């Protein structure tokens, strides 16, 4: 009965929510999010030794592990000391993953970052106060 009411009200059933990532989304949005996460992992599973051309960072359960792995791969590829690497973020003017035509030379292209209490000025390439 609880499952039926959750589905009817477009809520994530409690039995599903306790096995998934924390989310406040409605069931329909949550299901789309689950599908997108599954697609990303399935794509990566087809060639696990290759870093994806673009990674949806907020679609990963533990994005910190992904960023650590990027550092490790970059250090090994360039024979650098891992403990001396610094994470650097460069915001591009590209607006969709489809605009990326090749993998990053050193690192990874990511999507899915969000700002709270601010917005990104695409023209000026800077953070601005939220409107």
mmCIF file of C-alpha atoms in Angstrom:
data_model
loop_
_atom_site.group_PDB
_atom_site.id
_atom_site.type_symbol
_atom_site.label_atom_id
_atom_site.label_comp_id
_atom_site.label_asym_id
_atom_site.label_seq_id
_atom_site.Cartn_x
_atom_site.Cartn_y
_atom_site.Cartn_z
ATOM 1 C CA UNK A 1 0.000 0.000 0.000
ATOM 2 C CA UNK A 2 2.874 2.407 0.818
ATOM 3 C CA UNK A 3 4.479 1.641 -2.532
ATOM 4 C CA UNK A 4 1.205 2.261 -4.359
ATOM 5 C CA UNK A 5 0.683 5.616 -2.623
ATOM 6 C CA UNK A 6 4.247 6.711 -3.330
ATOM 7 C CA UNK A 7 3.880 5.881 -7.017
ATOM 8 C CA UNK A 8 0.508 7.624 -7.178
ATOM 9 C CA UNK A 9 1.912 10.781 -5.505
ATOM 10 C CA UNK A 10 5.069 10.782 -7.697
ATOM 11 C CA UNK A 11 7.281 10.218 -4.644
ATOM 12 C CA UNK A 12 10.288 7.924 -4.421
ATOM 13 C CA UNK A 13 9.160 4.931 -2.323
ATOM 14 C CA UNK A 14 10.956 4.724 1.022
ATOM 15 C CA UNK A 15 12.205 1.196 0.286
ATOM 16 C CA UNK A 16 13.908 2.505 -2.873
ATOM 17 C CA UNK A 17 15.215 5.705 -1.279
ATOM 18 C CA UNK A 18 17.083 3.879 1.478
ATOM 19 C CA UNK A 19 19.061 1.949 -1.186
ATOM 20 C CA UNK A 20 19.842 4.978 -3.374
ATOM 21 C CA UNK A 21 21.639 8.303 -3.214
ATOM 22 C CA UNK A 22 20.058 11.148 -1.209
ATOM 23 C CA UNK A 23 17.540 13.019 -3.324
ATOM 24 C CA UNK A 24 14.582 15.359 -2.928
ATOM 25 C CA UNK A 25 13.397 14.807 -6.499
ATOM 26 C CA UNK A 26 9.946 13.633 -7.495
ATOM 27 C CA UNK A 27 9.741 10.029 -8.667
ATOM 28 C CA UNK A 28 9.645 10.970 -12.353
ATOM 29 C CA UNK A 29 12.736 13.208 -12.055
ATOM 30 C CA UNK A 30 14.452 10.636 -9.832
ATOM 31 C CA UNK A 31 13.782 7.902 -12.406
ATOM 32 C CA UNK A 32 15.241 10.055 -15.222
ATOM 33 C CA UNK A 33 18.273 10.751 -13.031
ATOM 34 C CA UNK A 34 18.686 7.016 -12.334
ATOM 35 C CA UNK A 35 18.469 6.275 -16.050
ATOM 36 C CA UNK A 36 21.121 8.915 -16.859
ATOM 37 C CA UNK A 37 23.443 7.553 -14.143
ATOM 38 C CA UNK A 38 22.997 4.020 -15.460
ATOM 39 C CA UNK A 39 23.706 5.140 -19.049
ATOM 40 C CA UNK A 40 26.921 6.897 -17.981
ATOM 41 C CA UNK A 41 28.171 3.852 -16.062
ATOM 42 C CA UNK A 42 27.175 1.495 -18.875
ATOM 43 C CA UNK A 43 29.062 3.630 -21.408
ATOM 44 C CA UNK A 44 32.137 3.636 -19.176
ATOM 45 C CA UNK A 45 31.851 -0.115 -18.625
ATOM 46 C CA UNK A 46 32.275 -0.693 -22.377
ATOM 47 C CA UNK A 47 35.833 0.721 -22.206
ATOM 48 C CA UNK A 48 36.888 0.860 -18.529
ATOM 49 C CA UNK A 49 40.527 1.753 -19.194
ATOM 50 C CA UNK A 50 39.572 4.949 -21.045
ATOM 51 C CA UNK A 51 38.495 8.126 -19.288
ATOM 52 C CA UNK A 52 35.168 9.194 -20.819
ATOM 53 C CA UNK A 53 35.293 12.183 -23.150
ATOM 54 C CA UNK A 54 32.874 14.027 -20.829
ATOM 55 C CA UNK A 55 31.857 12.886 -17.346
ATOM 56 C CA UNK A 56 28.681 13.964 -15.581
ATOM 57 C CA UNK A 57 30.329 14.579 -12.211
ATOM 58 C CA UNK A 58 27.163 15.025 -10.166
ATOM 59 C CA UNK A 59 25.899 11.722 -11.568
ATOM 60 C CA UNK A 60 28.625 9.827 -9.715
ATOM 61 C CA UNK A 61 27.999 8.500 -6.222
ATOM 62 C CA UNK A 62 31.516 9.488 -5.112
ATOM 63 C CA UNK A 63 32.878 12.241 -7.399
ATOM 64 C CA UNK A 64 35.959 12.731 -5.205
ATOM 65 C CA UNK A 65 37.142 9.236 -6.139
ATOM 66 C CA UNK A 66 36.799 10.104 -9.822
ATOM 67 C CA UNK A 67 38.879 13.263 -9.396
ATOM 68 C CA UNK A 68 41.523 11.294 -7.471
ATOM 69 C CA UNK A 69 41.619 8.696 -10.250
ATOM 70 C CA UNK A 70 42.121 11.455 -12.849
ATOM 71 C CA UNK A 71 45.113 12.708 -10.853
ATOM 72 C CA UNK A 72 46.554 9.199 -10.630
ATOM 73 C CA UNK A 73 46.159 8.529 -14.369
ATOM 74 C CA UNK A 74 47.699 11.905 -15.251
ATOM 75 C CA UNK A 75 50.630 11.358 -12.876
ATOM 76 C CA UNK A 76 51.336 7.894 -14.295
ATOM 77 C CA UNK A 77 51.025 9.047 -17.900
ATOM 78 C CA UNK A 78 53.455 11.937 -17.407
ATOM 79 C CA UNK A 79 55.680 10.263 -14.789
ATOM 80 C CA UNK A 80 54.919 12.986 -12.249
ATOM 81 C CA UNK A 81 54.839 12.673 -8.476
ATOM 82 C CA UNK A 82 51.232 12.222 -7.386
ATOM 83 C CA UNK A 83 51.586 14.190 -4.172
ATOM 84 C CA UNK A 84 52.769 17.265 -6.106
ATOM 85 C CA UNK A 85 49.764 17.434 -8.446
ATOM 86 C CA UNK A 86 47.217 20.222 -8.088
ATOM 87 C CA UNK A 87 43.621 20.054 -9.280
ATOM 88 C CA UNK A 88 42.894 22.917 -11.662
ATOM 89 C CA UNK A 89 39.494 23.821 -13.082
ATOM 90 C CA UNK A 90 39.081 25.731 -16.320
ATOM 91 C CA UNK A 91 35.547 26.766 -17.230
ATOM 92 C CA UNK A 92 34.953 26.653 -20.974
ATOM 93 C CA UNK A 93 32.405 28.513 -23.052
ATOM 94 C CA UNK A 94 31.034 25.225 -24.374
ATOM 95 C CA UNK A 95 27.418 24.746 -23.410
ATOM 96 C CA UNK A 96 26.869 21.019 -24.017
ATOM 97 C CA UNK A 97 28.796 17.755 -23.929
ATOM 98 C CA UNK A 98 28.222 17.320 -27.680
ATOM 99 C CA UNK A 99 30.516 20.284 -28.364
ATOM 100 C CA UNK A 100 33.530 18.374 -26.993
ATOM 101 C CA UNK A 101 35.192 16.596 -29.915
ATOM 102 C CA UNK A 102 38.109 14.852 -28.173
ATOM 103 C CA UNK A 103 39.314 13.796 -24.738
ATOM 104 C CA UNK A 104 41.153 16.223 -22.503
ATOM 105 C CA UNK A 105 44.927 16.114 -22.970
ATOM 106 C CA UNK A 106 45.656 16.071 -19.223
ATOM 107 C CA UNK A 107 42.579 15.511 -17.069
ATOM 108 C CA UNK A 108 38.896 15.297 -17.898
ATOM 109 C CA UNK A 109 36.000 17.359 -19.151
ATOM 110 C CA UNK A 110 33.143 17.365 -16.670
ATOM 111 C CA UNK A 111 29.559 18.585 -16.627
ATOM 112 C CA UNK A 112 27.032 18.834 -13.830
ATOM 113 C CA UNK A 113 28.521 21.450 -11.522
ATOM 114 C CA UNK A 114 26.084 23.694 -9.667
ATOM 115 C CA UNK A 115 26.485 26.995 -7.857
ATOM 116 C CA UNK A 116 24.495 27.859 -4.759
ATOM 117 C CA UNK A 117 23.893 31.508 -4.001
ATOM 118 C CA UNK A 118 25.584 32.662 -7.218
ATOM 119 C CA UNK A 119 25.376 32.290 -10.971
ATOM 120 C CA UNK A 120 27.871 32.020 -13.806
ATOM 121 C CA UNK A 121 28.227 34.904 -16.258
ATOM 122 C CA UNK A 122 28.900 33.097 -19.547
ATOM 123 C CA UNK A 123 29.902 36.259 -21.413
ATOM 124 C CA UNK A 124 32.293 37.558 -18.741
ATOM 125 C CA UNK A 125 33.439 34.085 -17.617
ATOM 126 C CA UNK A 126 33.032 34.956 -13.959
ATOM 127 C CA UNK A 127 30.870 34.300 -10.939
ATOM 128 C CA UNK A 128 28.198 36.899 -10.261
ATOM 129 C CA UNK A 129 25.654 37.475 -7.519
ATOM 130 C CA UNK A 130 22.502 35.432 -7.795
ATOM 131 C CA UNK A 131 19.515 37.257 -9.264
#
